[in-house]
Short mmCIF file of C-alpha atoms in Angstrom, two decimals:
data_model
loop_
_atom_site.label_atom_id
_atom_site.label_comp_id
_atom_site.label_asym_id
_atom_site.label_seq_id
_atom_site.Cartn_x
_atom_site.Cartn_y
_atom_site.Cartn_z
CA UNK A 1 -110.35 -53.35 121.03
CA UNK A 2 -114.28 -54.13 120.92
CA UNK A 3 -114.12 -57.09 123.90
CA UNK A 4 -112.26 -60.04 125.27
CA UNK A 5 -110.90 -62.42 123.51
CA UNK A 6 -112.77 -65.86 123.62
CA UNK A 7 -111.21 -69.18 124.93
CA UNK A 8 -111.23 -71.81 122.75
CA UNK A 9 -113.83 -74.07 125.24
CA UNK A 10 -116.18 -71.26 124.58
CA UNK A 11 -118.16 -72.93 127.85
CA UNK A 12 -115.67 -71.46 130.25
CA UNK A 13 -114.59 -67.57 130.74
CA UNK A 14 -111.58 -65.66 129.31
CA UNK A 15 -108.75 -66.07 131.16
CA UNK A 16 -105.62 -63.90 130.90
CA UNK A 17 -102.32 -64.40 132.64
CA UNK A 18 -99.92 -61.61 133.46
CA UNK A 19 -96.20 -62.42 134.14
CA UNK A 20 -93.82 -59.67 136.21
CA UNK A 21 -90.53 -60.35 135.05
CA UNK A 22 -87.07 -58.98 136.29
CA UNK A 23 -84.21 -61.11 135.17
CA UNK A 24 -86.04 -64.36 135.11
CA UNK A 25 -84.23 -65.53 131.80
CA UNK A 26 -83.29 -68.59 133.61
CA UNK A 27 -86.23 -69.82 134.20
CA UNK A 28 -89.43 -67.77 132.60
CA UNK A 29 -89.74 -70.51 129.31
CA UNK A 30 -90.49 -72.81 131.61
CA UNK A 31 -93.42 -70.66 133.55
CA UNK A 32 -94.81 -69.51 130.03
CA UNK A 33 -94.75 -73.26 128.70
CA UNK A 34 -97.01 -74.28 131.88
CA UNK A 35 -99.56 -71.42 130.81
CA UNK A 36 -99.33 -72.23 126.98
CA UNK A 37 -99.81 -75.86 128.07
CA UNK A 38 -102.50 -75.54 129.42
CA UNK A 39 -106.04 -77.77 129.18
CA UNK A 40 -107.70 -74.58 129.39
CA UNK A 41 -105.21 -72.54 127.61
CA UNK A 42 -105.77 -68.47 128.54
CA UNK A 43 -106.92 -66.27 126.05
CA UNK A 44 -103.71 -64.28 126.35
CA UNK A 45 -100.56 -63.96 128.44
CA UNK A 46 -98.79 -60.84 128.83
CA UNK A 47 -95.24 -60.64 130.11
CA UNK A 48 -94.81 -57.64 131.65
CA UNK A 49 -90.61 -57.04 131.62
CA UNK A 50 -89.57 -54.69 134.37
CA UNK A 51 -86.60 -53.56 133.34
CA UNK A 52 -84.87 -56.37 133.00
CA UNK A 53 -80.45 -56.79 131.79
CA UNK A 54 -80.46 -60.45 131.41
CA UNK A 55 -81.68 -62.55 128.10
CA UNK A 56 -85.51 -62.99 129.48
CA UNK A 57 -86.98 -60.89 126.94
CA UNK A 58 -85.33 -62.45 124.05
CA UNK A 59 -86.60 -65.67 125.32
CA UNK A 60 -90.13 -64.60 125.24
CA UNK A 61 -90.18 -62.91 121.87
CA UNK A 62 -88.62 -66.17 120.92
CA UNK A 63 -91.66 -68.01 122.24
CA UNK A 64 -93.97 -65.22 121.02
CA UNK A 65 -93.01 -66.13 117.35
CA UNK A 66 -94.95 -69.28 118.37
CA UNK A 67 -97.74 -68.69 120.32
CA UNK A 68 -100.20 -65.55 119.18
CA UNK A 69 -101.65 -65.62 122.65
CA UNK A 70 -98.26 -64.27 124.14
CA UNK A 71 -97.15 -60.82 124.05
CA UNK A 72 -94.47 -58.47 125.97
CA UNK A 73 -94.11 -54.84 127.04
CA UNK A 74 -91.03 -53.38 128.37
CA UNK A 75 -91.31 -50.47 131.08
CA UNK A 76 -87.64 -50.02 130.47
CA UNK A 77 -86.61 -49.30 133.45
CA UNK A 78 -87.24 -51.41 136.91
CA UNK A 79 -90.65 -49.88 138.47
CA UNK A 80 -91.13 -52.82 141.18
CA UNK A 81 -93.44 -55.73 141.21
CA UNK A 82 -96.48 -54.21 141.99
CA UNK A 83 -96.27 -51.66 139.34
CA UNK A 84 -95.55 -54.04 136.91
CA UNK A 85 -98.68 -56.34 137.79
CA UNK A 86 -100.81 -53.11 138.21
CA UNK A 87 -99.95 -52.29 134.35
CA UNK A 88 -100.34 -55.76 133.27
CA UNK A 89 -103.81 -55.34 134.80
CA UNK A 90 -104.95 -52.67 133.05
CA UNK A 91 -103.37 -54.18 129.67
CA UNK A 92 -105.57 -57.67 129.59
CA UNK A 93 -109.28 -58.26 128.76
CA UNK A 94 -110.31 -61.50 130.04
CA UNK A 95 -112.96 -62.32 132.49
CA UNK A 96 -110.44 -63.45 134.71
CA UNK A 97 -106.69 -62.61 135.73
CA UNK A 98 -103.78 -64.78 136.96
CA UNK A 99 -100.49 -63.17 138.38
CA UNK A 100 -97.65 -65.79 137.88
CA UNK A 101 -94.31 -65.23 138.47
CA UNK A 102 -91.74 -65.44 136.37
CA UNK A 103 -90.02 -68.42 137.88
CA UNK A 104 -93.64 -70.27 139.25
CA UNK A 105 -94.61 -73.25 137.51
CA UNK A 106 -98.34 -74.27 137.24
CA UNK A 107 -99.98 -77.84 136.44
CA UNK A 108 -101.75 -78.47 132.82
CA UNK A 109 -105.53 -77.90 134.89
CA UNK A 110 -105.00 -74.94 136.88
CA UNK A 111 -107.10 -72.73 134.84
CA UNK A 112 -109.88 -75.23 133.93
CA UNK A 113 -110.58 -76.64 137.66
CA UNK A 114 -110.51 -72.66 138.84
CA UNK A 115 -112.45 -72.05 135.85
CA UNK A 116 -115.09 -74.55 136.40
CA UNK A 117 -115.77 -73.64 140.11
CA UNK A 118 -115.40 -69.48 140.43
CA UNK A 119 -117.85 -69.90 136.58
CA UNK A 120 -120.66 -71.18 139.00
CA UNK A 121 -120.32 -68.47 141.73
CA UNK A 122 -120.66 -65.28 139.80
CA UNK A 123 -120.24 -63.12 143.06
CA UNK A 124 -117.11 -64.72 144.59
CA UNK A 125 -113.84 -62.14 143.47
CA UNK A 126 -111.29 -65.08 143.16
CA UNK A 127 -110.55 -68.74 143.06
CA UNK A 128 -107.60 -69.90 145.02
CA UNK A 129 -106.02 -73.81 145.57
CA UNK A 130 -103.73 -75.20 147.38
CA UNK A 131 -100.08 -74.24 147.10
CA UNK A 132 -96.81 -76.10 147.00
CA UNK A 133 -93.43 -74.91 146.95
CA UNK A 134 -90.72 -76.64 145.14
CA UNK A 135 -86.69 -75.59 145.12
CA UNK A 136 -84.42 -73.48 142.66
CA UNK A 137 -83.96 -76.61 140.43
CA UNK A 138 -87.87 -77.05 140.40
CA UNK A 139 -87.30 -80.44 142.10
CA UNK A 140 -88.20 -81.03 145.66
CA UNK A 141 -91.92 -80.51 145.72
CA UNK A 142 -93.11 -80.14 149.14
CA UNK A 143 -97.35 -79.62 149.01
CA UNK A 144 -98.77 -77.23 151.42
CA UNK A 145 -102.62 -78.48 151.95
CA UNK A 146 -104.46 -76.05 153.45
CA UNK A 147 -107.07 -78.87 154.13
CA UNK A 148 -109.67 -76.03 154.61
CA UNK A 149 -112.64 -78.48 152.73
CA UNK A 150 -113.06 -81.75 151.49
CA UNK A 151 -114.16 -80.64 147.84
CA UNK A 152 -114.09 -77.50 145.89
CA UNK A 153 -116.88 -74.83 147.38
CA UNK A 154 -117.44 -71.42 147.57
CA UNK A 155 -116.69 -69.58 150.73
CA UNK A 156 -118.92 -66.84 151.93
CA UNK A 157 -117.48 -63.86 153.44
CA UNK A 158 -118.64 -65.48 156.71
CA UNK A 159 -117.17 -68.37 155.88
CA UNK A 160 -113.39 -66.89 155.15
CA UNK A 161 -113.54 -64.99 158.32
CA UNK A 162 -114.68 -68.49 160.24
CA UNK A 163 -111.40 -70.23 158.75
CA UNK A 164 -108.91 -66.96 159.02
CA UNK A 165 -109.92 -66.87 162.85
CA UNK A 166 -109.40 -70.60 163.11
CA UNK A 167 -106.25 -70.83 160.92
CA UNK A 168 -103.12 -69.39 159.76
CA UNK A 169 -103.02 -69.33 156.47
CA UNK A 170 -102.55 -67.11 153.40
CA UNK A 171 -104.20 -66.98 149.99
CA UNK A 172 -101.29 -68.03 147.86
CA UNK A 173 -101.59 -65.38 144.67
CA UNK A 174 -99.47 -68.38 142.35
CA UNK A 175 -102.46 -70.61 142.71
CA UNK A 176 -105.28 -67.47 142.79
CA UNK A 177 -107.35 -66.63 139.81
CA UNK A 178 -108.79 -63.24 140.05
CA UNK A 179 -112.68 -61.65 138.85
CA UNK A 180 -111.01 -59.05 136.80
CA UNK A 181 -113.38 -56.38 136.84
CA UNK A 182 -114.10 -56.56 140.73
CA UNK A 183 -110.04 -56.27 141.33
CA UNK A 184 -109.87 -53.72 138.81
CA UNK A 185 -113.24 -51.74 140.48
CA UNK A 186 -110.74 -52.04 143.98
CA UNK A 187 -107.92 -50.40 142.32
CA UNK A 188 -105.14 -53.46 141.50
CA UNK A 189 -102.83 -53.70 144.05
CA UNK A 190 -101.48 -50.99 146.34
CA UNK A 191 -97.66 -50.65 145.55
CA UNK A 192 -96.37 -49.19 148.70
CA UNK A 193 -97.42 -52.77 150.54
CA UNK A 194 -94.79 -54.43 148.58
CA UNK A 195 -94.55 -57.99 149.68
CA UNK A 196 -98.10 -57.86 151.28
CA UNK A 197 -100.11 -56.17 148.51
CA UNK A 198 -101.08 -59.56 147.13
CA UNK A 199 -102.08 -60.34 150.52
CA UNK A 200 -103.75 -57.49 151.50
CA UNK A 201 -106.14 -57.26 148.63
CA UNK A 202 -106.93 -60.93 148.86
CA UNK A 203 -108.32 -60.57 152.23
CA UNK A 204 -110.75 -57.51 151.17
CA UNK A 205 -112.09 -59.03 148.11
CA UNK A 206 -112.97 -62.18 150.39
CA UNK A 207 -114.21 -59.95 153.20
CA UNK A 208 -116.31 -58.38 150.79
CA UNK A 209 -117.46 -60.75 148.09
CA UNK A 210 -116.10 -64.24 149.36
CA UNK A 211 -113.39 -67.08 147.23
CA UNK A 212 -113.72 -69.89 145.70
CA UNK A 213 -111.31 -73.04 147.16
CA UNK A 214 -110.19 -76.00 144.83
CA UNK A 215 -108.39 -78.03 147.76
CA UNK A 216 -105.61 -79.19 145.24
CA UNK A 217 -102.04 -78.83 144.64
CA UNK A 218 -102.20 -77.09 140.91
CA UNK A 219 -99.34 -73.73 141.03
CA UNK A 220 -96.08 -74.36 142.62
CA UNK A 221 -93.87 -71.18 143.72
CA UNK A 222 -90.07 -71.68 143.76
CA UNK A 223 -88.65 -71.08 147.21
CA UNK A 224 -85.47 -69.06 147.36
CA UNK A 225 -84.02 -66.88 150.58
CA UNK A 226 -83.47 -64.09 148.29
CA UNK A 227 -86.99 -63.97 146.55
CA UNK A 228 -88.95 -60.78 146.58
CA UNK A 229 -90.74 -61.64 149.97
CA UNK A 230 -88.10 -64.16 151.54
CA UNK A 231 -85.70 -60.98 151.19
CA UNK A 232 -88.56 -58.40 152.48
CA UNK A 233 -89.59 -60.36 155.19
CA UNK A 234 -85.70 -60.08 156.90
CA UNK A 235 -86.09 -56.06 156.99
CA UNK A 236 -87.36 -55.57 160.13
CA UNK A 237 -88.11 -52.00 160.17
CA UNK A 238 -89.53 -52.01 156.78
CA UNK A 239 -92.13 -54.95 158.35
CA UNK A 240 -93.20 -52.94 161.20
CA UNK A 241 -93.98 -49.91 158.51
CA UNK A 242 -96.03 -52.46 156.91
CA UNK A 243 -98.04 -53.35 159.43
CA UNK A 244 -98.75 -50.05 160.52
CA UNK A 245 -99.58 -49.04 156.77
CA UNK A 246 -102.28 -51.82 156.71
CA UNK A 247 -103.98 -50.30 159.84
CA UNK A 248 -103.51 -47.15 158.52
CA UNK A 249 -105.82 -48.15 155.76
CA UNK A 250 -107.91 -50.69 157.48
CA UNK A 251 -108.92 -47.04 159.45
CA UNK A 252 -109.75 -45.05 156.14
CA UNK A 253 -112.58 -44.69 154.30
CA UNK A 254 -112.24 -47.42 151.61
CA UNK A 255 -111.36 -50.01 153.53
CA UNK A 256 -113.30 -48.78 157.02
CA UNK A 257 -116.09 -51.76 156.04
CA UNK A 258 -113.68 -54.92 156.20
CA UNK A 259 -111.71 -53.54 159.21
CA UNK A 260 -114.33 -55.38 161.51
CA UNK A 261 -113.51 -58.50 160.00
CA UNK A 262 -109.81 -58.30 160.11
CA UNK A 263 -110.10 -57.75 163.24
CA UNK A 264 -112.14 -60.11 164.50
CA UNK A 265 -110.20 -62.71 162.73
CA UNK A 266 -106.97 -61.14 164.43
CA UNK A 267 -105.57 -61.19 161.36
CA UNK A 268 -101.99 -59.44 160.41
CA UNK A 269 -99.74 -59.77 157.93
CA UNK A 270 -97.17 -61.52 160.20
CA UNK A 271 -97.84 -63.56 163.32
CA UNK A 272 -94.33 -63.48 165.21
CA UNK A 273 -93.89 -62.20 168.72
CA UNK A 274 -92.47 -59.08 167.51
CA UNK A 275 -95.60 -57.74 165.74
CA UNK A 276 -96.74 -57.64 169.77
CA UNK A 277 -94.49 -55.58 170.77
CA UNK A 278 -94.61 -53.01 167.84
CA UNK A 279 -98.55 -52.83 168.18
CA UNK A 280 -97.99 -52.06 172.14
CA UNK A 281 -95.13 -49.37 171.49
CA UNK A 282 -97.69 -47.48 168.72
CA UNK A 283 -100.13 -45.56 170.55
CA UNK A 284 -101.77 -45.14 167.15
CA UNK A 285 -102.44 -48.66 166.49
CA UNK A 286 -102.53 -50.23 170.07
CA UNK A 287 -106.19 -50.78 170.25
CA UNK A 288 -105.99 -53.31 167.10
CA UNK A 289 -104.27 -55.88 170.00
CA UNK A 290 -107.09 -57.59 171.25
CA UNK A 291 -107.19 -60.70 173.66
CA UNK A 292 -107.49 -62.77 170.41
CA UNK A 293 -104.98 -61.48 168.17
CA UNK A 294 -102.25 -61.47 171.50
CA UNK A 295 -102.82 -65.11 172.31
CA UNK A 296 -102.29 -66.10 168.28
CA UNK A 297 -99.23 -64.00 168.32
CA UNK A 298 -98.11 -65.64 171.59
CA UNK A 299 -98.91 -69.02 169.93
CA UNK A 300 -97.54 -68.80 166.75
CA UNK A 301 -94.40 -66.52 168.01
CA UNK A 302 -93.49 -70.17 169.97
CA UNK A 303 -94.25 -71.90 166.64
CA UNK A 304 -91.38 -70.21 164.93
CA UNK A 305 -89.24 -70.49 167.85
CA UNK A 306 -89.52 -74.06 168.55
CA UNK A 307 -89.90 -75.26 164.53
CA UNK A 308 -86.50 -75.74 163.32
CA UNK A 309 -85.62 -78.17 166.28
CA UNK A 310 -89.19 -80.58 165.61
CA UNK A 311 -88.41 -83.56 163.76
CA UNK A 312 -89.74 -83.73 160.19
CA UNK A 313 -92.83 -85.35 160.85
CA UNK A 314 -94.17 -83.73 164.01
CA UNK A 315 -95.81 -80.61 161.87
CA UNK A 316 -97.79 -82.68 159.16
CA UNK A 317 -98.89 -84.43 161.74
CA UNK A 318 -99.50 -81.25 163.91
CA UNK A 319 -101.09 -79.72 160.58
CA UNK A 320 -103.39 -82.68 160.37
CA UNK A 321 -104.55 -82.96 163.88
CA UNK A 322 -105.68 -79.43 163.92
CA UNK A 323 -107.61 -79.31 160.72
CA UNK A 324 -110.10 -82.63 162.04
CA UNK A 325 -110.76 -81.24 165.03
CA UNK A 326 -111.51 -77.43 163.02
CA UNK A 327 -113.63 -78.92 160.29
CA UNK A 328 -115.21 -76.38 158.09
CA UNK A 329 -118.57 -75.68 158.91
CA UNK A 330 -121.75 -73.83 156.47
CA UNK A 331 -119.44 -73.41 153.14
CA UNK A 332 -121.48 -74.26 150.59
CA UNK A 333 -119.60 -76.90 148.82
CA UNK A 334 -120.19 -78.21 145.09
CA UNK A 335 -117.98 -80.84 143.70
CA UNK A 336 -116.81 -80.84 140.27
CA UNK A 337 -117.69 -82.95 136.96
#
């Protein structure tokens, strides 16, 4: 193929959308109508079936008889997640790339609001906004403001290690819009981090070449205990592997030039009080425990202690508080048309 395809606002750049799927028949028409539906509808949107024993594929070559944009490939057999994304990414031409999963909903100006903003910023890797989760019926929205500016701006690598040390939060990959060719140039996404590869590779790209921030509720994920990462997260010796396979890598040679900043941010993929005591049992990866990243674990180890027993709404509040008194400070902001 001689290039990417062209959007039809030929102002903005390509955008193309890949969709893991693994028996998502239930809900996937409803995450490819959001993409189709688009203001800034993406060049193309591949669905990238891993494997799947449920109707989901017949529903998308069902809605690829009417939309030329869509397309599917089957693996035909279940490869994981990451692998699936990884091939989607090397499948798509646009200028940008959106993971969505196959049960995520996003609102009709996701793409043009990321669009507009990252367009301006030609060295940030990604454009992220704020997330929101809703339940298995898609009802039930709950927004999750990060509150980290006032009005969509770019944030400097300076600036994302600034708010990292000064927050916990997570760039949400429903609501992220990647540079295709820098996450390409990195490699995708490394498959043996399962549930933190998203995560992991967000935090690089921002070390190294900084994010865009919409602060608006356009993606919503759908919240389930048995989700990819809600299910993960309850294995606890498969998290402390994790986090020892991050450090592993923050100490090798392509990712030795970001390890200062994860560092100094104190930044892991968990903050619960166990992670303390499986960085002070590893002789290998004790000296990543500084006085900084200690106290946050400490702090936010209490948080998830005392947060099922605070009424409702003590942590907005909380949430609220903490973000005036943390304002964001030298992001250079530019608000959109």
């Amino acid at each position: 193929m001689d290039g990417p395809p062209r959007d039809p606002d030929r102002s903005l750049p390509t955008l193309s959308v890949v969709v893991p799927n693994y028996n998502h028949g239930r809900y996937i028409e409803g995450a490819l109508r959001g993409h189709l539906s688009q203001t800034a509808p993406p060049t193309e949107i591949l669905v990238v079936d891993d494997g799947s024993t449920d109707d989901s594929c017949a529903v998308v070559e069902r809605l690829a008889a009417e939309a030329p944009t869509l397309r599917l490939i089957r693996l035909g057999r279940n490869t994981g997640v990451n692998a699936a994304i990884n091939r989607g990414l090397t499948e798509v031409r646009g200028d940008f790339v959106c993971f969505s999963a196959a049960d995520d909903v996003v609102g009709p100006d996701f793409a043009r609001h990321s669009l507009e903003l990252i367009a301006r910023h030609p060295a940030a890797a990604f454009c992220f906004s704020d997330p929101a989760e809703m339940d298995s019926e898609g009802g039930g929205v709950h927004p999750l403001p990060f509150r980290l500016a006032d009005r969509p701006c770019l944030l400097r690598p300076s600036d994302v290690e600034a708010l990292l040390t000064r927050n916990f939060f997570a760039f949400p990959g429903h609501a992220t819009i990647y540079r295709r060719k820098t996450l390409s140039d990195l490699g995708g996404f490394i498959e043996d981090l399962r549930w933190y590869a998203d995560w992991f590779t967000s935090c690089v790209l921002a070390f190294r070449h900084g994010a865009c921030y919409v602060p608006e509720v356009m993606a919503y994920y759908r919240l389930s205990r048995h989700s990819y990462y809600m299910s993960g997260i309850r294995q606890t010796a498969v998290q402390r592997e994790l986090l020892y396979r991050v450090l592993d890598l923050l100490a090798s040679a392509p990712f030795r030039d970001v390890a200062p900043a994860f560092r100094r941010s104190a930044l892991t993929p968990e903050f619960r009080l166990r992670v303390l005591r499986w960085l002070a049992t590893s002789p290998r990866h004790r000296d990543y425990l500084t006085p900084r990243l200690s106290a946050r674990l400490a702090v936010r180890g209490v948080w998830w202690v005392v947060k099922p027993y605070m009424p409702g709404w003590v942590r907005p509040a909380l949430r609220r508080l903490a973000r005036r008194m943390r304002p964001l400070s030298g992001a250079s902001a530019q608000v959109l048309p």
